[in-house]
Coordinates of N, CA and C in Angstrom, one line a residue:
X947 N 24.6 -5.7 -3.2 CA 26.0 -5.4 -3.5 C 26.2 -5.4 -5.0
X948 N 25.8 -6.4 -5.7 CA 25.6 -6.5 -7.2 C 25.6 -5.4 -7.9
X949 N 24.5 -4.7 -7.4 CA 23.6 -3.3 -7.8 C 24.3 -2.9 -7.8
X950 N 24.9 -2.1 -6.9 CA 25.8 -1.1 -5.9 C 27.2 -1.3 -7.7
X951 N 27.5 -2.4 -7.4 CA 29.0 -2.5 -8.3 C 28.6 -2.3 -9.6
X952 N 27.7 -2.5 -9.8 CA 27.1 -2.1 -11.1 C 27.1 -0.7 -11.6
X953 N 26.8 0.6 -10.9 CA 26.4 1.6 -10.5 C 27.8 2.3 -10.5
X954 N 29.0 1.5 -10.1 CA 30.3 1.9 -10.1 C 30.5 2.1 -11.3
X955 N 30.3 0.7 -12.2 CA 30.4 0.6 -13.9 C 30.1 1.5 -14.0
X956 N 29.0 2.0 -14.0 CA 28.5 3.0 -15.1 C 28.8 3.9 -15.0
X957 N 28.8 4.9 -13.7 CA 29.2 6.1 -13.2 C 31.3 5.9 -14.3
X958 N 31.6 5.1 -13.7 CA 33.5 4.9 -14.6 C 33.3 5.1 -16.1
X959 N 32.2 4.3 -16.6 CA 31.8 4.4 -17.9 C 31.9 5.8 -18.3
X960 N 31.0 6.3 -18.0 CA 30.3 7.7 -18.5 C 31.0 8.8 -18.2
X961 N 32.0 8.5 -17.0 CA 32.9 9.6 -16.6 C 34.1 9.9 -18.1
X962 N 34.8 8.3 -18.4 CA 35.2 8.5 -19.8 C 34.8 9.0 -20.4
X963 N 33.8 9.5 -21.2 CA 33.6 10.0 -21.8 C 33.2 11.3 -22.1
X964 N 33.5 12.0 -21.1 CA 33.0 13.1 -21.1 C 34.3 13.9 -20.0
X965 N 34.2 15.7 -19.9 CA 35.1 16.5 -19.4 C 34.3 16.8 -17.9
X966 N 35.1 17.2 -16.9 CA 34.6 17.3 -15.8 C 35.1 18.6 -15.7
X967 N 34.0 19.8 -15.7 CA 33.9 20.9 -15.6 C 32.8 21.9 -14.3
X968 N 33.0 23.1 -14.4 CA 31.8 23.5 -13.3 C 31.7 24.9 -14.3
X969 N 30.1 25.1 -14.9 CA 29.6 25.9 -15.5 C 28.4 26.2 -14.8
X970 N 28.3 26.7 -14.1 CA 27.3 27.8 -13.5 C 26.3 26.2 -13.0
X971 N 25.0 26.8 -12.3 CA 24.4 25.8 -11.8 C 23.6 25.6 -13.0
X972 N 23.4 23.8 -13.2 CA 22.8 23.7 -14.4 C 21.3 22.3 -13.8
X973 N 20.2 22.5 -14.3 CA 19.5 22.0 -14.0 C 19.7 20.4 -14.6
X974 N 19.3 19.4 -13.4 CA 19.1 17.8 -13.2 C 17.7 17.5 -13.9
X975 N 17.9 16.7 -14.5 CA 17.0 16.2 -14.8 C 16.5 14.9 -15.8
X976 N 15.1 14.4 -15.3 CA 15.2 13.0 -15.9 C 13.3 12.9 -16.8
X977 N 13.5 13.0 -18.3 CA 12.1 12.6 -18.9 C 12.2 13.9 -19.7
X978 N 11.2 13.7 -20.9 CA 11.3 14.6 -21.6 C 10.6 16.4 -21.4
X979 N 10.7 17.9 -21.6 CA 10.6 18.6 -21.2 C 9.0 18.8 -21.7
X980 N 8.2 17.9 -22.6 CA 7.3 18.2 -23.2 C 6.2 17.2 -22.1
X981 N 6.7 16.7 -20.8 CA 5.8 15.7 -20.3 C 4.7 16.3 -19.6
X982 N 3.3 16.0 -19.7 CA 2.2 16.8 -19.1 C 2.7 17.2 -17.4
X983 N 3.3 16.2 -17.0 CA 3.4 16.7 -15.3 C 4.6 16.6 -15.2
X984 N 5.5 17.7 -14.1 CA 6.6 17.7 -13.6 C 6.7 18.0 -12.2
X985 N 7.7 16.8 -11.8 CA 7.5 16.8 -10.5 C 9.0 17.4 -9.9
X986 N 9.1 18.7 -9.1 CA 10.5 18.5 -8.6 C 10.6 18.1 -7.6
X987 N 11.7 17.5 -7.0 CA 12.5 16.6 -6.0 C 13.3 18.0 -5.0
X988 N 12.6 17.9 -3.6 CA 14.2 18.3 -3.4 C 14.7 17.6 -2.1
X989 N 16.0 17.4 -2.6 CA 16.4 16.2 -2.0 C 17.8 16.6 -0.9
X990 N 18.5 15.9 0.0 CA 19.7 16.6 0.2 C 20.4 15.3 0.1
X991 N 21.5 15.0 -0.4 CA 22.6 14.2 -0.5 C 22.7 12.9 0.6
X992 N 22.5 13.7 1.9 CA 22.9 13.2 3.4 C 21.7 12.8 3.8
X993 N 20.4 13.1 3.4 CA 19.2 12.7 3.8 C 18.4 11.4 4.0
X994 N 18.6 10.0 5.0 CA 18.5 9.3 4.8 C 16.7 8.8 3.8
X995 N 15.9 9.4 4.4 CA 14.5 9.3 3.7 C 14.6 9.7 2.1
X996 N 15.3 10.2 2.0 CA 16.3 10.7 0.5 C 16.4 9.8 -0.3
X997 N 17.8 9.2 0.5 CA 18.3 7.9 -0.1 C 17.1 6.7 -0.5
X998 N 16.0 6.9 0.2 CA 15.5 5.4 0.4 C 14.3 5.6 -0.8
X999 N 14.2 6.7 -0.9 CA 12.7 7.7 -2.2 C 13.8 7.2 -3.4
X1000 N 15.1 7.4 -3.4 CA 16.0 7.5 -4.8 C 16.3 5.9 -5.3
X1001 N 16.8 5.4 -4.1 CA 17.0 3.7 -4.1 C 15.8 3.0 -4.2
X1002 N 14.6 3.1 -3.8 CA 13.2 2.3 -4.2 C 12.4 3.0 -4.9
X1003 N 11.7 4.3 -4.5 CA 10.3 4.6 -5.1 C 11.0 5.1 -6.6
X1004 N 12.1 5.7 -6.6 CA 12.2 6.5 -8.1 C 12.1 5.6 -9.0
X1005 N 12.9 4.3 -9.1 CA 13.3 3.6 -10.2 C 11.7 3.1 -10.3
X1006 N 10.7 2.7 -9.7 CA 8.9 2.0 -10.0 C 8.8 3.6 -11.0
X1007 N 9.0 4.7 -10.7 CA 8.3 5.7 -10.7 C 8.7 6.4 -12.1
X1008 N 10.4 5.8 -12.3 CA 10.8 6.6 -13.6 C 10.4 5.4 -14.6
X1009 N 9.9 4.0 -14.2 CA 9.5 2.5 -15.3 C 8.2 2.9 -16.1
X1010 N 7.3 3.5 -14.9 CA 6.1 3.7 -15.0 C 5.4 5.0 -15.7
X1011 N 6.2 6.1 -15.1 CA 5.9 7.3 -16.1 C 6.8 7.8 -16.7
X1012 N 8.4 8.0 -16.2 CA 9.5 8.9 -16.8 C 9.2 8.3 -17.8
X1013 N 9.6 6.7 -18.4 CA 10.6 6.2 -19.2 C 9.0 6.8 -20.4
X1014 N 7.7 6.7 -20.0 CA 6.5 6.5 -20.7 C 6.2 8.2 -21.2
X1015 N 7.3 8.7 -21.6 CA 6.9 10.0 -21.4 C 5.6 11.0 -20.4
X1016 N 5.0 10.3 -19.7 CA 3.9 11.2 -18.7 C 4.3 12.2 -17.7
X1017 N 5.9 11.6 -17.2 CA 6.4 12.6 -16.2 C 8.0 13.1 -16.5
X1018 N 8.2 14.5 -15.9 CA 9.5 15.0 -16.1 C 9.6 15.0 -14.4
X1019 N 10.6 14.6 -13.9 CA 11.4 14.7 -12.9 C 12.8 15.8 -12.5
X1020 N 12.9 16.8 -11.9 CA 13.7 18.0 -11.9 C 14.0 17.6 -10.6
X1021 N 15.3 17.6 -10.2 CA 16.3 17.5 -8.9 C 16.5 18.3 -8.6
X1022 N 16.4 19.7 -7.2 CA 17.2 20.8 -7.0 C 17.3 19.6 -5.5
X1023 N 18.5 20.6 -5.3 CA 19.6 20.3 -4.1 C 18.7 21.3 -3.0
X1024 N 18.2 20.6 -2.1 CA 18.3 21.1 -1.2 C 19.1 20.5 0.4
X1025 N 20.5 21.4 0.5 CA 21.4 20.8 1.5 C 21.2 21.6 2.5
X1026 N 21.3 20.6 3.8 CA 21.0 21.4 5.2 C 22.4 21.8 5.6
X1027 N 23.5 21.0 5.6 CA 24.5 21.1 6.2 C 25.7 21.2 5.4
X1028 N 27.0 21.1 5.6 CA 27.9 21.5 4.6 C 28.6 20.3 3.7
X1029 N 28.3 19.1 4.4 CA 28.5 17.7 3.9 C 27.6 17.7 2.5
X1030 N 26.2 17.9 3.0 CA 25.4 17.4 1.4 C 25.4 18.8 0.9
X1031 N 26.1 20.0 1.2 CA 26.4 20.9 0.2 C 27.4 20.6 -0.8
X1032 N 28.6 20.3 -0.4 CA 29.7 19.5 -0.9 C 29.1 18.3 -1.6
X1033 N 28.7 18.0 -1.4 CA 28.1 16.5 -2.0 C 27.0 17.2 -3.5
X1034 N 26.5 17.8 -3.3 CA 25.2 18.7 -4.1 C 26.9 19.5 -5.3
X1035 N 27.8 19.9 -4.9 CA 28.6 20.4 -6.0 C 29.2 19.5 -6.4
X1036 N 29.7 18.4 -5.9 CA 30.4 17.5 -6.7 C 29.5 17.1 -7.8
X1037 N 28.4 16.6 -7.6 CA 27.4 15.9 -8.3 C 27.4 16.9 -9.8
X1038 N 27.2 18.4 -9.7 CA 27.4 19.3 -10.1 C 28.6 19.5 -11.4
X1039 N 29.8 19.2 -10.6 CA 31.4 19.1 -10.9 C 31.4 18.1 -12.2
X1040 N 30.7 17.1 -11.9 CA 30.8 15.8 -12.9 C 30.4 16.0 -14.2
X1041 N 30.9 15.6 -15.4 CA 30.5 16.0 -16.9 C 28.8 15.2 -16.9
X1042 N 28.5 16.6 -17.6 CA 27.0 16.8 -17.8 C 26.1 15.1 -17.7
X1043 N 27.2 14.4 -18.9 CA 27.2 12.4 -19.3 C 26.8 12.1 -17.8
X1044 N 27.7 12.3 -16.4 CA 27.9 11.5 -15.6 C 27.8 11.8 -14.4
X1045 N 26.3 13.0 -14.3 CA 25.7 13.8 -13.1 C 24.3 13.1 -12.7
X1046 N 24.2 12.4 -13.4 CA 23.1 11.5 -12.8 C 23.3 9.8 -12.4
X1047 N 24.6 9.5 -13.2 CA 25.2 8.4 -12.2 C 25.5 8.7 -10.9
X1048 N 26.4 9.5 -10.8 CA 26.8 9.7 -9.8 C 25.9 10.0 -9.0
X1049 N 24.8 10.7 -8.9 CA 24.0 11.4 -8.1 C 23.3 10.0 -7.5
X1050 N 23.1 9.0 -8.3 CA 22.2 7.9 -8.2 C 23.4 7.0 -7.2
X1051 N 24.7 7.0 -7.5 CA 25.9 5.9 -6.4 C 25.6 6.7 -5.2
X1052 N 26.1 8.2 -5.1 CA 25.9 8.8 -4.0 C 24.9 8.2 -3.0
X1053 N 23.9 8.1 -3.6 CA 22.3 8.2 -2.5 C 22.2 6.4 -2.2
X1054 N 22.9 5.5 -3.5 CA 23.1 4.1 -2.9 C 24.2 4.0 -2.1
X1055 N 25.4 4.4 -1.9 CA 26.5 4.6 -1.0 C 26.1 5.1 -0.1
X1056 N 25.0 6.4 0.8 CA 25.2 6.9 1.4 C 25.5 6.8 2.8
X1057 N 25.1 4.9 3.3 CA 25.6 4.7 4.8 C 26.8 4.4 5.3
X1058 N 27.7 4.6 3.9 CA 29.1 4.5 4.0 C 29.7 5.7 4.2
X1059 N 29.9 6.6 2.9 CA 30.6 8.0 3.2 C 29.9 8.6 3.8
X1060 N 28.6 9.0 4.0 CA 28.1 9.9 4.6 C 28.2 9.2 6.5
X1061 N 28.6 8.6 6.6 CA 28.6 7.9 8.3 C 30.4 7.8 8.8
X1062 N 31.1 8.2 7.7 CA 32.5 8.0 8.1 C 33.0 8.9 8.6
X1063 N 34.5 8.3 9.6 CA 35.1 9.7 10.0 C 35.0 10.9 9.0
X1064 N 35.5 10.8 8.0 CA 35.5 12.0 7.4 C 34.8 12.1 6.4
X1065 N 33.5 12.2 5.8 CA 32.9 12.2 5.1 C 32.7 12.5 4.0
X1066 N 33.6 14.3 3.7 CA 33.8 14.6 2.8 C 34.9 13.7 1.9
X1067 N 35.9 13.8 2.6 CA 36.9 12.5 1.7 C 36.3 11.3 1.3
X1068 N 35.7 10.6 2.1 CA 34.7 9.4 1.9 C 33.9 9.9 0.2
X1069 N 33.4 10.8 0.0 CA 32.1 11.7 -0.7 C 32.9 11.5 -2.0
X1070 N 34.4 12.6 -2.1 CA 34.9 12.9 -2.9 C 35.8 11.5 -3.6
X1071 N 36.3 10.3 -2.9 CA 36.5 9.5 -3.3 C 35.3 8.5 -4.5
X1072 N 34.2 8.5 -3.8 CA 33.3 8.3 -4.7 C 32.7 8.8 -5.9
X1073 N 33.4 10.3 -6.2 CA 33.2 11.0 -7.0 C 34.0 11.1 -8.3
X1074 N 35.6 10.6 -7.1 CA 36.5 10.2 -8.3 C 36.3 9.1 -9.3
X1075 N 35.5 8.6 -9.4 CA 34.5 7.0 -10.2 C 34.1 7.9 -11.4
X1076 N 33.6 9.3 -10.8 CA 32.7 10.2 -12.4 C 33.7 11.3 -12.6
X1077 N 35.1 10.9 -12.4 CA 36.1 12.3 -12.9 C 36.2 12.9 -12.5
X1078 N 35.6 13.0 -11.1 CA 35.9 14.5 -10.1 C 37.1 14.1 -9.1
X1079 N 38.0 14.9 -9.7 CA 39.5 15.0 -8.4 C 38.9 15.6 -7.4
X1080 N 39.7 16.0 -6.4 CA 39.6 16.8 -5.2 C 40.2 18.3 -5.9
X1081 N 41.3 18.1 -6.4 CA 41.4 19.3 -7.2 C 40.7 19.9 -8.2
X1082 N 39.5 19.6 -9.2 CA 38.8 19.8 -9.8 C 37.5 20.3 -9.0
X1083 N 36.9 19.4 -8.3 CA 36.0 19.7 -7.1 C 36.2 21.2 -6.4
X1084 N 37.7 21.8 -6.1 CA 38.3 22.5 -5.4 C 37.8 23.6 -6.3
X1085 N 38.1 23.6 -7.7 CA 37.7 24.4 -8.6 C 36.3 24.6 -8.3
X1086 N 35.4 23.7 -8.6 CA 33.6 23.8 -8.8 C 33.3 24.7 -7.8
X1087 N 34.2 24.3 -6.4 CA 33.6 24.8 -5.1 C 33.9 26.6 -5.4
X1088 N 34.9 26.7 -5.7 CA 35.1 28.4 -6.1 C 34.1 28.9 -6.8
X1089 N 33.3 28.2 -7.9 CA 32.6 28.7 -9.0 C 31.6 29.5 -8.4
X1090 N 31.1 30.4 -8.0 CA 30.2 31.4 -7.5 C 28.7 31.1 -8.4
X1091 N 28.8 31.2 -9.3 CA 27.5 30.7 -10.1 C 26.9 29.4 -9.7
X1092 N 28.1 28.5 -9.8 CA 27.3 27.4 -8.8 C 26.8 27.0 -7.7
X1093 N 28.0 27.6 -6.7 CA 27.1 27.6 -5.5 C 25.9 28.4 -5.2
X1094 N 26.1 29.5 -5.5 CA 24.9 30.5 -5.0 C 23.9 30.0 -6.3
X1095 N 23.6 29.1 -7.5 CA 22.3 28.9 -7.8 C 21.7 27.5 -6.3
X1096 N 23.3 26.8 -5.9 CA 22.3 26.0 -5.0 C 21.7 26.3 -4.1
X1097 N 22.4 27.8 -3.5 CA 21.7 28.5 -2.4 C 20.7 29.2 -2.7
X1098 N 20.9 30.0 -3.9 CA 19.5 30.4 -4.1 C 17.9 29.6 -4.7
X1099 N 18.2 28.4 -5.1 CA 17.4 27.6 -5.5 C 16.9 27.0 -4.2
X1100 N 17.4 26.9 -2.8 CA 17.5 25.9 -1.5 C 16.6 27.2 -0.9
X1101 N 16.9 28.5 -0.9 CA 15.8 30.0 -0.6 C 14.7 30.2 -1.2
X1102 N 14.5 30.2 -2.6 CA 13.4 30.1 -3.1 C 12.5 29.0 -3.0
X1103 N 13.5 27.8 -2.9 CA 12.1 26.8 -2.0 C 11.5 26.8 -1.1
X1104 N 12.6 27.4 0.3 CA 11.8 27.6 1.5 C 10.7 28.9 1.5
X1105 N 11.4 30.4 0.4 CA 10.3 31.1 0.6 C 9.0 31.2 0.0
X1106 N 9.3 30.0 -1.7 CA 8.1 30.6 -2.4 C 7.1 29.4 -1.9
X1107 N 7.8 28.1 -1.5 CA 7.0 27.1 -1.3 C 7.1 26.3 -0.2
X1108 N 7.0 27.4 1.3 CA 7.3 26.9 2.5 C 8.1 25.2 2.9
X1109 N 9.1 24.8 2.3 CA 10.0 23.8 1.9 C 11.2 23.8 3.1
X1110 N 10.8 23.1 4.0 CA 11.8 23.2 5.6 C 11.9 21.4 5.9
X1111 N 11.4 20.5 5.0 CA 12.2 19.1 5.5 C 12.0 18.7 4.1
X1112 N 13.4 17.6 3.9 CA 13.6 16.6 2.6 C 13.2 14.8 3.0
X1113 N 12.2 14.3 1.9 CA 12.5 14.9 0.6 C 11.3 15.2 0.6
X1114 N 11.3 16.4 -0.3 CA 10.1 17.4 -0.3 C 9.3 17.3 -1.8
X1115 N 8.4 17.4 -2.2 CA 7.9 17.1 -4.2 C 7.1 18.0 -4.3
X1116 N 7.5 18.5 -5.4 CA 6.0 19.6 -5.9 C 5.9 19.0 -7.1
X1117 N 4.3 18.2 -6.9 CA 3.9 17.2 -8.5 C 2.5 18.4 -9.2
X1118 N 3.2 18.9 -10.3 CA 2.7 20.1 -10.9 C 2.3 21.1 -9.5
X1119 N 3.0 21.2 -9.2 CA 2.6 22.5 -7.5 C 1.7 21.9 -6.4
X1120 N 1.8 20.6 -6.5 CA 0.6 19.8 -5.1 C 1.9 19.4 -4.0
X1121 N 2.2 20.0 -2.7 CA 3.6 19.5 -2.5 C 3.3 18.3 -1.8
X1122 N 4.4 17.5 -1.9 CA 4.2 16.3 -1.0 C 5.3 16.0 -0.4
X1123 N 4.9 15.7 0.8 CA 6.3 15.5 2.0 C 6.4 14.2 1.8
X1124 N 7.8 14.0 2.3 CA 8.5 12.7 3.1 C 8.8 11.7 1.9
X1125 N 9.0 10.4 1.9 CA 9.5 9.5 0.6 C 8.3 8.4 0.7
X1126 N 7.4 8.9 0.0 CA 6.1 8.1 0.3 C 6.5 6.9 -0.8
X1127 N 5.8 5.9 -0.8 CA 5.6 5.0 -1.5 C 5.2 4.9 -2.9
X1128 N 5.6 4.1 -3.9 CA 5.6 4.2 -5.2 C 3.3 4.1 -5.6
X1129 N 3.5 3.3 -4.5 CA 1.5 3.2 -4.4 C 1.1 4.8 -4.1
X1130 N 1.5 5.4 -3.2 CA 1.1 7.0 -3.0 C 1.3 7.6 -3.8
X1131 N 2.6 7.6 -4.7 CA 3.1 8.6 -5.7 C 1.9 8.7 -6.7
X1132 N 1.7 7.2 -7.2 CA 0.9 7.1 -8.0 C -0.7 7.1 -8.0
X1133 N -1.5 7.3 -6.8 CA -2.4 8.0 -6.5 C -2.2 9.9 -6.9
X1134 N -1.3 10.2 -6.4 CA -1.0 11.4 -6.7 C -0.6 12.0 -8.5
X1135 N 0.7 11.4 -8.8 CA 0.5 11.8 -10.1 C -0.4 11.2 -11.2
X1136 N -1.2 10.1 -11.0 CA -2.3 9.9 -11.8 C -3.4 11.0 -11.7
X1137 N -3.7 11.3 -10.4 CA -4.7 12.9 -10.2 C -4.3 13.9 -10.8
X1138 N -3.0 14.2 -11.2 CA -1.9 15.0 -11.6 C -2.1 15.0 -13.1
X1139 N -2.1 13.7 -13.9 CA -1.8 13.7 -15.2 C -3.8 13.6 -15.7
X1140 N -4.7 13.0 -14.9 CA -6.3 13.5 -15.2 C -6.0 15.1 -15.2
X1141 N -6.0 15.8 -14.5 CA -5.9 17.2 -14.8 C -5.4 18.1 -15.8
X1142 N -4.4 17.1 -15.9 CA -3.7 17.5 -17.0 C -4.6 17.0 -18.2
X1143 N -5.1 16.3 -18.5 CA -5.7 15.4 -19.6 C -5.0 14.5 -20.8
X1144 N -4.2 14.0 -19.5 CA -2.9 13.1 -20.4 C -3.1 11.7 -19.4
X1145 N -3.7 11.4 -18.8 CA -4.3 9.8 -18.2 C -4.4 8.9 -19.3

């Protein structure tokens, strides 16, 4: 619960500071662009095995290599349904500052809004924390650049890199299913960053 309220702070924080706009779909991401290995995520909002990769294995995984410059981390949205599509634009909607707080409350919140009568409302209240009205939101959702990069980024995964369950990783193009453990990950991208010759 601590955590959780914590997570509110910051997402309120950061929302101050910055404008809540929707400019075309813009790439998530976490570690520097010069890291030998990049792993993308694709994740869907509503995905409980999702939530549970974002809430435990990321934070071992961004201590260990993000913060150490070894790995870059790239988020695309992949939503099955229209809940974590909406959920994938709001995240979107939020100023550039406060798209990865939110993205991070979302996936710790998610057995609350995502389980409620109404979920979108549930979704978008939580979004109001990083600046996103429902009226603003309303806007992002019109933005045609946005949605269709999330659809076309959610097509290109299934076609170029047969990508049909979340959460799904391609650690430098090795794919790896399901929200394995911070012990697997790092079997994996240590094989990842030897190759690279950055071990």
């Amino acid at each position: 619960m601590r955590k959780i309220f914590l997570a509110f702070v910051v997402v309120f924080v950061l929302a101050a500071t910055g404008r809540v706009h929707a400019a075309g779909y813009q790439e998530l991401s976490l570690g520097s662009a010069e890291a030998p290995v990049t792993i993308i995520d694709y994740s869907s909002l509503t995905c409980p095995h999702c939530a549970t990769f974002h809430n435990t294995t990321l934070p071992e995984i961004k201590k260990a290599y993000v913060d150490t410059g070894k790995v870059r981390i790239i988020f695309t949205d992949f939503p099955f349904e229209g809940v974590s599509f909406r959920a994938a634009v709001a995240v979107r909607c939020a100023a550039p500052s406060a798209r990865q707080a939110l993205l991070d409350l979302l996936f710790k919140t998610q057995a609350q809004w995502a389980a409620s009568n109404d979920p979108v409302a549930a979704m978008l209240k939580t979004a109001l924390l990083a600046g996103v009205s429902e009226a603003q939101f309303n806007t992002c959702f019109a933005d045609k650049d946005l949605t269709e990069g999330i659809l076309s980024r959610l097509q290109d995964a299934q076609k170029t890199h047969g990508i049909n369950s979340t959460p799904t990783f391609l650690v430098d193009g090795e794919k790896v299913v399901g929200a394995k453990s911070f012990d697997d990950f790092k079997v994996i991208i240590d094989k990842a960053l030897a190759k690279a010759g950055a071990q």
